[in-house]
CSV table of C-alpha atoms in Angstrom, one decimal:
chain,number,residue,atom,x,y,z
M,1,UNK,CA,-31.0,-36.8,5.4
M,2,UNK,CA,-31.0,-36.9,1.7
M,3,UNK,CA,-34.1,-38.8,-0.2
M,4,UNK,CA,-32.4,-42.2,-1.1
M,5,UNK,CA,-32.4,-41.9,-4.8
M,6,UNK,CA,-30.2,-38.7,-4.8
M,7,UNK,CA,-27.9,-38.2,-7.7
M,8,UNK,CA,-25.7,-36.0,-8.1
M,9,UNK,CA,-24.8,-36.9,-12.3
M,10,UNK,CA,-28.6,-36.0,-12.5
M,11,UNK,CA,-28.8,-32.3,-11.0
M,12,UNK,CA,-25.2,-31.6,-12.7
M,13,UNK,CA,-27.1,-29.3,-14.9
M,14,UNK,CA,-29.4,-27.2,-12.2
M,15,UNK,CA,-27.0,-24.7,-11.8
M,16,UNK,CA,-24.3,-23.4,-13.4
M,17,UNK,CA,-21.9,-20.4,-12.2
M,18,UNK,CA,-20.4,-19.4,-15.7
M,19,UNK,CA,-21.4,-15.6,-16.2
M,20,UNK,CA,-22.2,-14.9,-12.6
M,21,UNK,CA,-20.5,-13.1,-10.0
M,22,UNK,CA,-19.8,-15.5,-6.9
M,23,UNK,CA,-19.3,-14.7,-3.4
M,24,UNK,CA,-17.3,-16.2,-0.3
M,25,UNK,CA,-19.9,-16.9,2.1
M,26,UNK,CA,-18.8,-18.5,5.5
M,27,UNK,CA,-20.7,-21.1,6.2
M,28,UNK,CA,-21.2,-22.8,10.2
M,29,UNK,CA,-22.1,-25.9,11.9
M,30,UNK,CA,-21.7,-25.5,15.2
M,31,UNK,CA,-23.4,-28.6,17.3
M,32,UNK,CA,-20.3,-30.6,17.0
M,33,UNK,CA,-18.6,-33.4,15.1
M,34,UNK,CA,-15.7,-35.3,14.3
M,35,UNK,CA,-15.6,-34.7,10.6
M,36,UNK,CA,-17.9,-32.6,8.9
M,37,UNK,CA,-18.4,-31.4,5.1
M,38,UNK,CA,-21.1,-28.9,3.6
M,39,UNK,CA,-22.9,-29.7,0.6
M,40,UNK,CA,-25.4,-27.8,-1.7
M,41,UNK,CA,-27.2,-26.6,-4.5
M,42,UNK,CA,-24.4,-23.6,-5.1
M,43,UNK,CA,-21.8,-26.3,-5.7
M,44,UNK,CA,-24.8,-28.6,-7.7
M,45,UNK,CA,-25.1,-31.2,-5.0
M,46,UNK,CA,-21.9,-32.7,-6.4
M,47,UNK,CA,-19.3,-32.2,-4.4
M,48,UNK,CA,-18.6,-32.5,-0.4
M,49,UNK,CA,-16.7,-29.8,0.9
M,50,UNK,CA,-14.5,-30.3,4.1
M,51,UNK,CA,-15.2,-28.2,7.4
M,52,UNK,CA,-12.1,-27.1,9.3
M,53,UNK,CA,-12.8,-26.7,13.2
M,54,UNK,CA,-12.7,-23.1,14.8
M,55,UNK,CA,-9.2,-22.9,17.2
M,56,UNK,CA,-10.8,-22.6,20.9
M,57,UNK,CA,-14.8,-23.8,19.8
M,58,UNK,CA,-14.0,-27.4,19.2
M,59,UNK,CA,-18.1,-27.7,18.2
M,60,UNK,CA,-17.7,-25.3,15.6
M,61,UNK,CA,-17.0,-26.2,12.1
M,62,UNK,CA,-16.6,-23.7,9.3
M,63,UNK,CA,-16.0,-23.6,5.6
M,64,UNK,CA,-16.1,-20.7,3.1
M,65,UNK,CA,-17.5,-20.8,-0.2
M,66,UNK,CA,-17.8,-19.8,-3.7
M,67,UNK,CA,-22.0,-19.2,-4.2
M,68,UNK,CA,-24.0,-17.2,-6.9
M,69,UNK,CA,-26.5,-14.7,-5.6
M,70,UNK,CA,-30.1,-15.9,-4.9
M,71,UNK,CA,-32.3,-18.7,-3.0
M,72,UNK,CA,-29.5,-21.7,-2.1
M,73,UNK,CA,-29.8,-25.3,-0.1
M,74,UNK,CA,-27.2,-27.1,1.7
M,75,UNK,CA,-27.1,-29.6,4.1
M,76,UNK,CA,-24.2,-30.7,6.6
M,77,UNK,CA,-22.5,-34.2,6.6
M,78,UNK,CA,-21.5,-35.2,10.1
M,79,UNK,CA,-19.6,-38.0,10.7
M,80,UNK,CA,-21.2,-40.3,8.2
M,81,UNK,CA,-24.5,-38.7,8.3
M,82,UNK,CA,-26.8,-36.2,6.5
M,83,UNK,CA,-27.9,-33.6,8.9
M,84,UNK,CA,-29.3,-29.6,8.9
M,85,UNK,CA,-29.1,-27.1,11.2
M,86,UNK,CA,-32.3,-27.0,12.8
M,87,UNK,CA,-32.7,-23.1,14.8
M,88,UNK,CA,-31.5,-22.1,11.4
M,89,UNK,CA,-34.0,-21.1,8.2
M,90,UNK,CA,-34.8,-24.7,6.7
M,91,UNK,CA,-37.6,-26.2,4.7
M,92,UNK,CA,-38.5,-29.8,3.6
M,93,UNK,CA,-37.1,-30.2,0.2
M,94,UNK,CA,-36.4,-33.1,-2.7
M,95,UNK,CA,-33.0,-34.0,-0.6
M,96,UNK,CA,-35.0,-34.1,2.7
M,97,UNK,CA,-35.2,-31.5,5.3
M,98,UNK,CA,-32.2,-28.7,4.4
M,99,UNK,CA,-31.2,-25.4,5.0
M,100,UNK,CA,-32.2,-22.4,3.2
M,101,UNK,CA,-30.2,-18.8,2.9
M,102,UNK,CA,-30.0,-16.1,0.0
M,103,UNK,CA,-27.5,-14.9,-0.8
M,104,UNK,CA,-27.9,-11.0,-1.8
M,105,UNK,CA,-25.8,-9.2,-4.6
M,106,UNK,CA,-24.4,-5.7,-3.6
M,107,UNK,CA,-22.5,-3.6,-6.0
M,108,UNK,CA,-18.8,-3.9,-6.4
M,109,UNK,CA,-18.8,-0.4,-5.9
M,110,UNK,CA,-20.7,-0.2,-2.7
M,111,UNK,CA,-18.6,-3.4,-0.3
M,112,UNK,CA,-20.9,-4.4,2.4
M,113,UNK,CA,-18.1,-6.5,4.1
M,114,UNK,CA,-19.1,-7.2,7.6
M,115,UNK,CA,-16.3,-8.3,10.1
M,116,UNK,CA,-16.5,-11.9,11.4
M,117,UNK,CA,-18.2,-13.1,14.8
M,118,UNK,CA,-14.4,-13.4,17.0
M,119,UNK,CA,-15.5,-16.0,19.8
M,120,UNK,CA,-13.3,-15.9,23.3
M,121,UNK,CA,-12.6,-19.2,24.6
M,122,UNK,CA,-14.4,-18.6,27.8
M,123,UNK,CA,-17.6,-17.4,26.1
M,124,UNK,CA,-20.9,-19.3,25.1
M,125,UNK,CA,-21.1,-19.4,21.2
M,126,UNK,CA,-24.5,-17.7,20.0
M,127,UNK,CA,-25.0,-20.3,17.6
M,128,UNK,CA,-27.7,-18.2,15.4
M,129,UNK,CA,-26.5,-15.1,15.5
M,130,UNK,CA,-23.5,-16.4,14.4
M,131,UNK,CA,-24.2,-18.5,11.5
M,132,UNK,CA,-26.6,-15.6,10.7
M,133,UNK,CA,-23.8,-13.1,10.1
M,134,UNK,CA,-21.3,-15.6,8.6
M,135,UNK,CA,-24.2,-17.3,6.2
M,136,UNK,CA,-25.0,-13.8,4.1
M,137,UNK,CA,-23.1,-11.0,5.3
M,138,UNK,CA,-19.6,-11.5,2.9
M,139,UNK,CA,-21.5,-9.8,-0.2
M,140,UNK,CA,-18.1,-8.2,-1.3
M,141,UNK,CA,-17.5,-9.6,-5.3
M,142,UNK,CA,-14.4,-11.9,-5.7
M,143,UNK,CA,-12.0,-10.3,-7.6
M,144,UNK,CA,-11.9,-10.8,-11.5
M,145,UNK,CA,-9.5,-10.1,-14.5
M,146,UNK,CA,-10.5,-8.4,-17.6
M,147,UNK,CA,-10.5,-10.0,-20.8
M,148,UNK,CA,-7.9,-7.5,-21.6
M,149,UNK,CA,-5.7,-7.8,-18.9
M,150,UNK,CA,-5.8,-11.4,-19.9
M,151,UNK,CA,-4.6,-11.0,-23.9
M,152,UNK,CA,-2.3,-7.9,-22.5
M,153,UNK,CA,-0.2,-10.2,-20.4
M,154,UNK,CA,-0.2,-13.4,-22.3
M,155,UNK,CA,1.1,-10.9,-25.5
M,156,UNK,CA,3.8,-9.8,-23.3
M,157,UNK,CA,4.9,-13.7,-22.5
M,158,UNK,CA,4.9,-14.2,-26.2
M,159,UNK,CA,7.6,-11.0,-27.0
M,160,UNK,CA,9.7,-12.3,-24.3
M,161,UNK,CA,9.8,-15.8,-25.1
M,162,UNK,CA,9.9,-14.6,-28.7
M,163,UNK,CA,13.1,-12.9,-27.7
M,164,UNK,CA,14.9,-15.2,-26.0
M,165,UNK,CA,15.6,-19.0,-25.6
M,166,UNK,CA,15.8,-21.6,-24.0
M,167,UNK,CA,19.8,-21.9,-22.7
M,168,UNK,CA,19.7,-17.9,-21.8
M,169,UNK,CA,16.7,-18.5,-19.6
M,170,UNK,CA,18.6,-21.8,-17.5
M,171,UNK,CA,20.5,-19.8,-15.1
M,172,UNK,CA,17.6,-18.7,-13.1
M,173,UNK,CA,16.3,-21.8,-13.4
M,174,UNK,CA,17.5,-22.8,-9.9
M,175,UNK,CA,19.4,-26.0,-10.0
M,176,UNK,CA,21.7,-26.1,-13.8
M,177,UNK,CA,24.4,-27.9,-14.9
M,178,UNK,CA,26.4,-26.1,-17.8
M,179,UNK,CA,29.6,-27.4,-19.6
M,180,UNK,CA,32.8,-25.3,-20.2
M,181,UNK,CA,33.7,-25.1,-24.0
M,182,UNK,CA,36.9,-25.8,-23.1
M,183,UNK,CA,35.7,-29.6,-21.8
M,184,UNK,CA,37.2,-32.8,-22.7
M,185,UNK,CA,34.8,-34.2,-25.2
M,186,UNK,CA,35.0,-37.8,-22.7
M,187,UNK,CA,34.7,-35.5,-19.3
M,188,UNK,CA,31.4,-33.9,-20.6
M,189,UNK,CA,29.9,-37.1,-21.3
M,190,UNK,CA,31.2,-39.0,-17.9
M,191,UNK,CA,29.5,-35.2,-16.3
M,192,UNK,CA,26.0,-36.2,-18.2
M,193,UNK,CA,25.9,-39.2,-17.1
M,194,UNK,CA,26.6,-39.0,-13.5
M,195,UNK,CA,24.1,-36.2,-13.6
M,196,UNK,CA,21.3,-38.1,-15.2
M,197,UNK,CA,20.4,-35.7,-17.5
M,198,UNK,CA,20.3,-36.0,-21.4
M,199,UNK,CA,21.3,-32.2,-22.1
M,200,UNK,CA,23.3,-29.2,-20.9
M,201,UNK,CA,24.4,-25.2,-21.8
M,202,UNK,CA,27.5,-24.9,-23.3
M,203,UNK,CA,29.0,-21.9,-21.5
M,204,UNK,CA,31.9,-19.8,-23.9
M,205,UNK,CA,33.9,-17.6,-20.9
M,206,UNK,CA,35.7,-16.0,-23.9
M,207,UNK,CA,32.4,-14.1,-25.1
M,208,UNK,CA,30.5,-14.8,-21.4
M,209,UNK,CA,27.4,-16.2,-22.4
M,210,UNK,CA,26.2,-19.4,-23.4
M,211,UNK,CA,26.4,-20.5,-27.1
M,212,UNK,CA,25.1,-23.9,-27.5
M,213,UNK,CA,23.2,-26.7,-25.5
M,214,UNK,CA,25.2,-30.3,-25.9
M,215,UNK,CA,23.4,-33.4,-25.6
M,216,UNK,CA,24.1,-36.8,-26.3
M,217,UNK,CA,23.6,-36.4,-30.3
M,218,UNK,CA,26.1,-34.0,-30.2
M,219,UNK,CA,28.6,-36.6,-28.6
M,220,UNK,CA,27.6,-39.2,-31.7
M,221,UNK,CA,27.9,-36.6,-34.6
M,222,UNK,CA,31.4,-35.6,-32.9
M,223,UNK,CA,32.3,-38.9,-33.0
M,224,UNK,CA,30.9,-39.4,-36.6
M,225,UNK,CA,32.7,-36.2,-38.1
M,226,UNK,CA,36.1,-37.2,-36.5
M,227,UNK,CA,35.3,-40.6,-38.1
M,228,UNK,CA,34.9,-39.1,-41.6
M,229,UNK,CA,38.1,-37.1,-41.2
M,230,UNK,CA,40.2,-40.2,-40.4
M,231,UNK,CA,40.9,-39.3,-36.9
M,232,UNK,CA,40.9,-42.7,-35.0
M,233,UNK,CA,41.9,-41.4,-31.5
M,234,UNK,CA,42.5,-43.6,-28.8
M,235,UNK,CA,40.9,-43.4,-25.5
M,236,UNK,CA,44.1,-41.2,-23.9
M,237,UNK,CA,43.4,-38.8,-26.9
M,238,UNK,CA,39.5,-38.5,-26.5
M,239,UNK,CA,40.0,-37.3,-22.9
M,240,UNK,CA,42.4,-34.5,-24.4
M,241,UNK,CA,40.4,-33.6,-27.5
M,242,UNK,CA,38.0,-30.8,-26.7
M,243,UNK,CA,34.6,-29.1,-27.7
M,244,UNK,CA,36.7,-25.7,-29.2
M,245,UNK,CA,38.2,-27.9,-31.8
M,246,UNK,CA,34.7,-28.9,-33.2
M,247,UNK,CA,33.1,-25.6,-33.0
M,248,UNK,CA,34.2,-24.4,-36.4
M,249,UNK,CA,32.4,-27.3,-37.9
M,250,UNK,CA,29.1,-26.4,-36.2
M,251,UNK,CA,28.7,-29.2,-34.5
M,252,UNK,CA,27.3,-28.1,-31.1
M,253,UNK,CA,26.1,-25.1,-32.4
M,254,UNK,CA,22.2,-24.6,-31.4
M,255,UNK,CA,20.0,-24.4,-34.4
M,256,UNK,CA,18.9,-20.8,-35.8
């Protein structure tokens, strides 16, 4: 069990991963539990890491985890309590008795990647060799991107986005409503509304592409400009009076 004044905030900055190369290791407790985590110095002592059990070996628990190379400690949390695998490699520590491995690099040219331990059902579980082979054996380096890679595909988001915007990207959007030109300035407003959304693509089937996105500003400075012009319409009219008789005033024209 851990020493009683144990604080994690306090060994924060032991170890820190940035610059290394980590390594899944699959790590095994397999005397039996109800819930189970793993905790240790590769993760800082900070963080407790759930244990799923193994289909068919309802005492086995395993977890697979991210660890640097070198000397590492863990210790197993079992239903509430601190515990260590005793036939395994262990040692009397500052957190109490835990368990010891290392954790060997291996050239990302050269993969080392041993298979894992499949138990039958019907078959007694070797409980060290096991944990022996899953503990160290999965030297194989995670995969990284290059700097380069990185930079190369974030330029090419920025020429596409820098091409395009935002109403010719909506249709593959999924789920879009978009407004015929041709609309009734009142039906368009009733369709925001009922959809609970504040804007929508104005589609032109004349040229077959959109040419605008209409929100409810739009409806106000429509309003507005047929205001200035003397046009006092009554409600029958505004159901009749439609977007392709604003659009050589620019109203719902998106900006440039």
């Amino acid at each position: 069990m851990f020493a009683s004044d144990m604080n994690p905030a306090r060994d924060a900055d032991r170890v820190t991963n940035a610059g290394m190369v980590l390594f899944p290791i699959q790590f095994t407790w397999p005397h039996g539990g109800r819930s189970v985590f793993i905790c240790g110095s590769f993760n800082r002592w900070a963080e407790l890491l759930p244990m799923s059990q193994v289909e068919g070996t309802p005492n086995v628990f395993q977890a697979v985890c991210a660890v640097s190379h070198g000397c590492h400690e863990y210790k197993f949390l079992v239903d509430g309590e601190w515990r260590h695998d005793e036939p395994q490699p262990h040692k009397n520590g500052e957190y109490g008795i835990v368990n010891t491995f290392e954790a060997q690099h291996v050239p990302a040219q050269v993969p080392q990647v041993q298979p894992l331990l499949d138990v039958p059902n019907n078959m007694d579980v070797n409980t060290g060799l096991m944990h022996r082979i899953s503990a160290v054996t999965l030297n194989q380096a995670m995969l990284r991107i290059s700097e380069e890679d990185v930079q190369a595909c974030r330029h090419r988001i920025s020429v596409f986005l820098a091409a395009h915007t935002a109403y010719e990207l909506l249709p593959e959007s999924g789920n879009v409503v978009a407004l015929d030109v041709d609309l009734p300035v009142k039906q368009a407003f009733h369709i925001l509304s009922e959809q609970g959304i504040a804007s929508a693509p104005l589609w032109d089937f004349s040229k077959g592409n959109f040419v605008g996105v209409l929100s409810a500003l739009d409806f106000i400075l429509i309003l507005r400009e047929l205001g200035n012009h003397g046009s006092n319409l009554t409600e029958e009219e505004l159901e009749t009076h439609y977007f392709c008789l604003e659009r050589g005033k620019g109203i719902h024209e998106p900006e440039s």
